PDB file of C-alpha atoms in Angstrom:
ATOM      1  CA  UNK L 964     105.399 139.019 126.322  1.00  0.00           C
ATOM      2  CA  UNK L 965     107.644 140.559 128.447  1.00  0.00           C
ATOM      3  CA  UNK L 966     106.893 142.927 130.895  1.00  0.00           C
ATOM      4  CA  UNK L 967     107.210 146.826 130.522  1.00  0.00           C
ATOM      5  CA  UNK L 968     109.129 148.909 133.243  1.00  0.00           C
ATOM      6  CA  UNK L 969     107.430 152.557 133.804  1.00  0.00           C
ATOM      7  CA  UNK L 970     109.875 155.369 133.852  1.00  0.00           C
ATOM      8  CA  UNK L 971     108.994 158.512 135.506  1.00  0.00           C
ATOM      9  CA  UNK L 972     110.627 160.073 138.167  1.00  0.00           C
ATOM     10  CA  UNK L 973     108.941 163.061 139.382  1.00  0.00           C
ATOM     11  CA  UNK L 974     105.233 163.393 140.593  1.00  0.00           C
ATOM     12  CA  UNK L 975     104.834 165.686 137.059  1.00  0.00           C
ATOM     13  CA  UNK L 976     105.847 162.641 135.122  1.00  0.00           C
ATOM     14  CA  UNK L 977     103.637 160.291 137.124  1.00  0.00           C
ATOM     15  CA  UNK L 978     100.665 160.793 135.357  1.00  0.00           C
ATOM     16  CA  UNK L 979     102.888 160.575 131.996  1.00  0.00           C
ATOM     17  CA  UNK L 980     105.207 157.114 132.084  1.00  0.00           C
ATOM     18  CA  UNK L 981     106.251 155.641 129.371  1.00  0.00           C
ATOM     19  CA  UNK L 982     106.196 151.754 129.273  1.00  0.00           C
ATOM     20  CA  UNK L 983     109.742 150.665 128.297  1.00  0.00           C
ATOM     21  CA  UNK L 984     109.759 147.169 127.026  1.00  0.00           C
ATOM     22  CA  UNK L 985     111.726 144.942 129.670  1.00  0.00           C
ATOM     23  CA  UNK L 986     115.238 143.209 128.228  1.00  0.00           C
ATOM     24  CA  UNK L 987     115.571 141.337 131.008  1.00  0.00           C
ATOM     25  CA  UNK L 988     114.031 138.283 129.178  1.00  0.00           C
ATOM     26  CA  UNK L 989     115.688 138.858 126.100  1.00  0.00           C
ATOM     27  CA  UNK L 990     119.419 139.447 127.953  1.00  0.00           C
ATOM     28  CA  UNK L 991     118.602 136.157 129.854  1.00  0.00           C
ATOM     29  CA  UNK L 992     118.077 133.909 127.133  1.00  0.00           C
ATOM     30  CA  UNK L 993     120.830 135.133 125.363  1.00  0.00           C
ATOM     31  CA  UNK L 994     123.072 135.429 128.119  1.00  0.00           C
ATOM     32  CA  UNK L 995     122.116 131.603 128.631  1.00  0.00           C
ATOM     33  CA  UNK L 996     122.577 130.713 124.788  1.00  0.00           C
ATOM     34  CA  UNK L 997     126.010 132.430 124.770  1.00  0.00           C
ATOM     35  CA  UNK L 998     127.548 130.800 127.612  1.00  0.00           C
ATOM     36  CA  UNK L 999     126.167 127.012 125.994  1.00  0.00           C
ATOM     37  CA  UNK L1000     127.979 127.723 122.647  1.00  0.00           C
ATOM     38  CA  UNK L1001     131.040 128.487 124.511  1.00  0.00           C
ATOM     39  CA  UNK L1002     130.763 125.435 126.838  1.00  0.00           C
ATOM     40  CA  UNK L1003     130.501 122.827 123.654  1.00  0.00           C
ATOM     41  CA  UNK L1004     133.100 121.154 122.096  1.00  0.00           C
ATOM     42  CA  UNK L1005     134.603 121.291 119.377  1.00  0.00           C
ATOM     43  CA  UNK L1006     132.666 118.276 117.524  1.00  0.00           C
ATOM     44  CA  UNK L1007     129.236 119.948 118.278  1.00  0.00           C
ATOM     45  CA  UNK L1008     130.457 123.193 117.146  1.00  0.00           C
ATOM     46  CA  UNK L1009     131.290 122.176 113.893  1.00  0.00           C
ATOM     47  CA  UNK L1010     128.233 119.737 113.522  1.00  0.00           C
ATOM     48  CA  UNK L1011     125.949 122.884 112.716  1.00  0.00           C
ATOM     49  CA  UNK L1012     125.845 124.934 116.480  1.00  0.00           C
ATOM     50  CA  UNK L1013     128.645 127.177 115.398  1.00  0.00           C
ATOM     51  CA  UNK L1014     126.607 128.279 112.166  1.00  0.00           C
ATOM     52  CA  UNK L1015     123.335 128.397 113.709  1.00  0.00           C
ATOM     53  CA  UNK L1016     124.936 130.577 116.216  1.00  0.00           C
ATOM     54  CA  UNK L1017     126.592 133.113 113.149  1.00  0.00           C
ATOM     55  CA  UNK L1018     123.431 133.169 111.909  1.00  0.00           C
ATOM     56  CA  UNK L1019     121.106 134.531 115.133  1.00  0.00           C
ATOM     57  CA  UNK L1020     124.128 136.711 115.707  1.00  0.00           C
ATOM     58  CA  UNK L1021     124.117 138.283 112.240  1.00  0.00           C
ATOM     59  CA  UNK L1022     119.810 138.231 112.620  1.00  0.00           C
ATOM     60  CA  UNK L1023     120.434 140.235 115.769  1.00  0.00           C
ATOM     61  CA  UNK L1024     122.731 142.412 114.839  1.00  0.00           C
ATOM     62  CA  UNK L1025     120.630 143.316 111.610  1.00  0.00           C
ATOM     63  CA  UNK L1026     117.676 144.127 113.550  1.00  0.00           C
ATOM     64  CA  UNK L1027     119.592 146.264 116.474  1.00  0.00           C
ATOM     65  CA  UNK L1028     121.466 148.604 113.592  1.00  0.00           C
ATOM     66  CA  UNK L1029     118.385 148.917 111.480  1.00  0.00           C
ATOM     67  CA  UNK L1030     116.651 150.212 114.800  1.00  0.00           C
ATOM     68  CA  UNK L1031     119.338 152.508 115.577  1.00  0.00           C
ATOM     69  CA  UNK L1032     118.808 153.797 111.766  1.00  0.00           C
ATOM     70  CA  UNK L1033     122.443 152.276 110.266  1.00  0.00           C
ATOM     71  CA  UNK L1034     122.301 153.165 106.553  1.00  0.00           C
ATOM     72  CA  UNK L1035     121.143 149.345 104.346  1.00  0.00           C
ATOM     73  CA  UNK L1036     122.763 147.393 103.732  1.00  0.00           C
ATOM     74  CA  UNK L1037     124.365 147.356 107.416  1.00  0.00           C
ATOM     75  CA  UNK L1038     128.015 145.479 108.352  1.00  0.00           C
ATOM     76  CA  UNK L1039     127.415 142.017 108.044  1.00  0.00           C
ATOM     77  CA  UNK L1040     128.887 140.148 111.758  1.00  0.00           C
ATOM     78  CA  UNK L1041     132.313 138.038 110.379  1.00  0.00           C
ATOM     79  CA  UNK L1042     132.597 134.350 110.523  1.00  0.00           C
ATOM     80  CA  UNK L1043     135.471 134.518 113.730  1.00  0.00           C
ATOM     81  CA  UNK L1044     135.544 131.098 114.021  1.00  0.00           C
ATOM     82  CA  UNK L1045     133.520 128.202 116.157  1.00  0.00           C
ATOM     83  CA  UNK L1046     134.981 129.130 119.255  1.00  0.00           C
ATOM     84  CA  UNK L1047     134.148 133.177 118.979  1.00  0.00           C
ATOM     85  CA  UNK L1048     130.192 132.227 117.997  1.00  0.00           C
ATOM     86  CA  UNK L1049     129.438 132.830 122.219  1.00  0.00           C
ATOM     87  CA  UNK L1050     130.623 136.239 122.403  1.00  0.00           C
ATOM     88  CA  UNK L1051     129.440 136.891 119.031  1.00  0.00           C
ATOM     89  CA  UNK L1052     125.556 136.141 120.319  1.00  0.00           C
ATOM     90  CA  UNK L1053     126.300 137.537 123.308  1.00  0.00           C
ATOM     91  CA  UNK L1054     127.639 141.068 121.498  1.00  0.00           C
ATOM     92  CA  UNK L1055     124.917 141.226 119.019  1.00  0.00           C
ATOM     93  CA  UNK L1056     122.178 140.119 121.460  1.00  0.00           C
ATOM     94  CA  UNK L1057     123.106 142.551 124.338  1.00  0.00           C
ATOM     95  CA  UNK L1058     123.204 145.806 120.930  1.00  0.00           C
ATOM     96  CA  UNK L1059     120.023 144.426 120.446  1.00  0.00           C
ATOM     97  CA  UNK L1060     118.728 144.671 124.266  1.00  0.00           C
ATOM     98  CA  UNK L1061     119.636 148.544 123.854  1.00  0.00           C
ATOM     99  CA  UNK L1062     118.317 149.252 121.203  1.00  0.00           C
ATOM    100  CA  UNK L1063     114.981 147.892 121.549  1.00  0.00           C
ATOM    101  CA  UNK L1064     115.422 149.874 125.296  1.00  0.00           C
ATOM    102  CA  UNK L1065     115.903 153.364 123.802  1.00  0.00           C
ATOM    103  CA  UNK L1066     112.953 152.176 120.600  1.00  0.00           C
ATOM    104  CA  UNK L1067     110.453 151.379 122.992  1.00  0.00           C
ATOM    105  CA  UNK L1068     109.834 148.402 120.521  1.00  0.00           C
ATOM    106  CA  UNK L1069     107.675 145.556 122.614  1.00  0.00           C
ATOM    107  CA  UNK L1070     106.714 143.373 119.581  1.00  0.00           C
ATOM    108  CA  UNK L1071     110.468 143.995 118.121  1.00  0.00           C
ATOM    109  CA  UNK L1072     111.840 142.518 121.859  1.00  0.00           C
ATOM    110  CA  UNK L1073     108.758 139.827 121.374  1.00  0.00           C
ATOM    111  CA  UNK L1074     110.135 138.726 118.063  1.00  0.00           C
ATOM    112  CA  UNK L1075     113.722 138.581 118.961  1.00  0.00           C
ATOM    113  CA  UNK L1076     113.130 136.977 122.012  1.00  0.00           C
ATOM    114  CA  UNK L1077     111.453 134.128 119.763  1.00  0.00           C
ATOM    115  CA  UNK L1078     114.460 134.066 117.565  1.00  0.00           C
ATOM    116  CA  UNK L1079     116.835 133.472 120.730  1.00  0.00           C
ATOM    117  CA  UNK L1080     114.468 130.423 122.093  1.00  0.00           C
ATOM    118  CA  UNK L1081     114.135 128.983 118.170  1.00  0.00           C
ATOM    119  CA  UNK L1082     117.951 129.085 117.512  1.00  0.00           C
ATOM    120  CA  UNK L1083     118.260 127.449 120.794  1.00  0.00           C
ATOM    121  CA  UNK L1084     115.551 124.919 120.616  1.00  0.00           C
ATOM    122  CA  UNK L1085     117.883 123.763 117.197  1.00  0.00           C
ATOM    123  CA  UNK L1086     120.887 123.235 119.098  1.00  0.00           C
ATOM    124  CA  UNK L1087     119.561 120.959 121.239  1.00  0.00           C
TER     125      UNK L1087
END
């Protein structure tokens, strides 16, 4: 799980901080996931990485507009093409990352830091 961050910033909040779930984890992994997908070529791409990556991107997405309360169904990421899948994660991931920051949602970040490593793990 990843750590929590305490925010507070006077001694009146001291004895009142809030534990904000950490994105650094999350922002890592898909910072890292991103910049494979845009590193492959072509041949990989198209052999299944390109769709796995639409699909975690459109997963992410999902989850960071139904926390920021967008009316269902919400926009649906577009198919861009193989070659826009990296900044597509890397959008939808880093929404996400906010999101979850302003939610205070630590088993949200748990589970979409699990979806991150899983889609990964599968493009291996």
């Amino acid at each position: 799980m990843p750590e929590c961050q305490a925010v507070g910033n006077s001694a009146y909040q001291a004895h009142r901080l809030t534990r904000v779930p950490d994105p650094i984890p999350l922002l890592t992994a898909v910072d890292r996931l991103a910049e494979r997908l845009r590193a492959m070529p072509q041949s990989a791409l198209n052999g299944g990485a390109a769709a796995e990556g639409l699909a975690l991107a459109r997963a992410l997405a999902a989850r960071a507009q139904r926390l920021e309360g967008v009316p269902q169904p919400p926009p649906q990421v577009p198919d861009a093409g193989a070659f826009a899948v990296g900044d597509q994660v890397a959008v939808a991931g880093h929404d996400l990352a906010e999101a979850l920051r302003t939610s205070g949602s630590t088993p949200e970040l748990d589970d979409a830091l699990r979806l991150v490593r899983d889609a990964a793990a599968r493009m291996r």
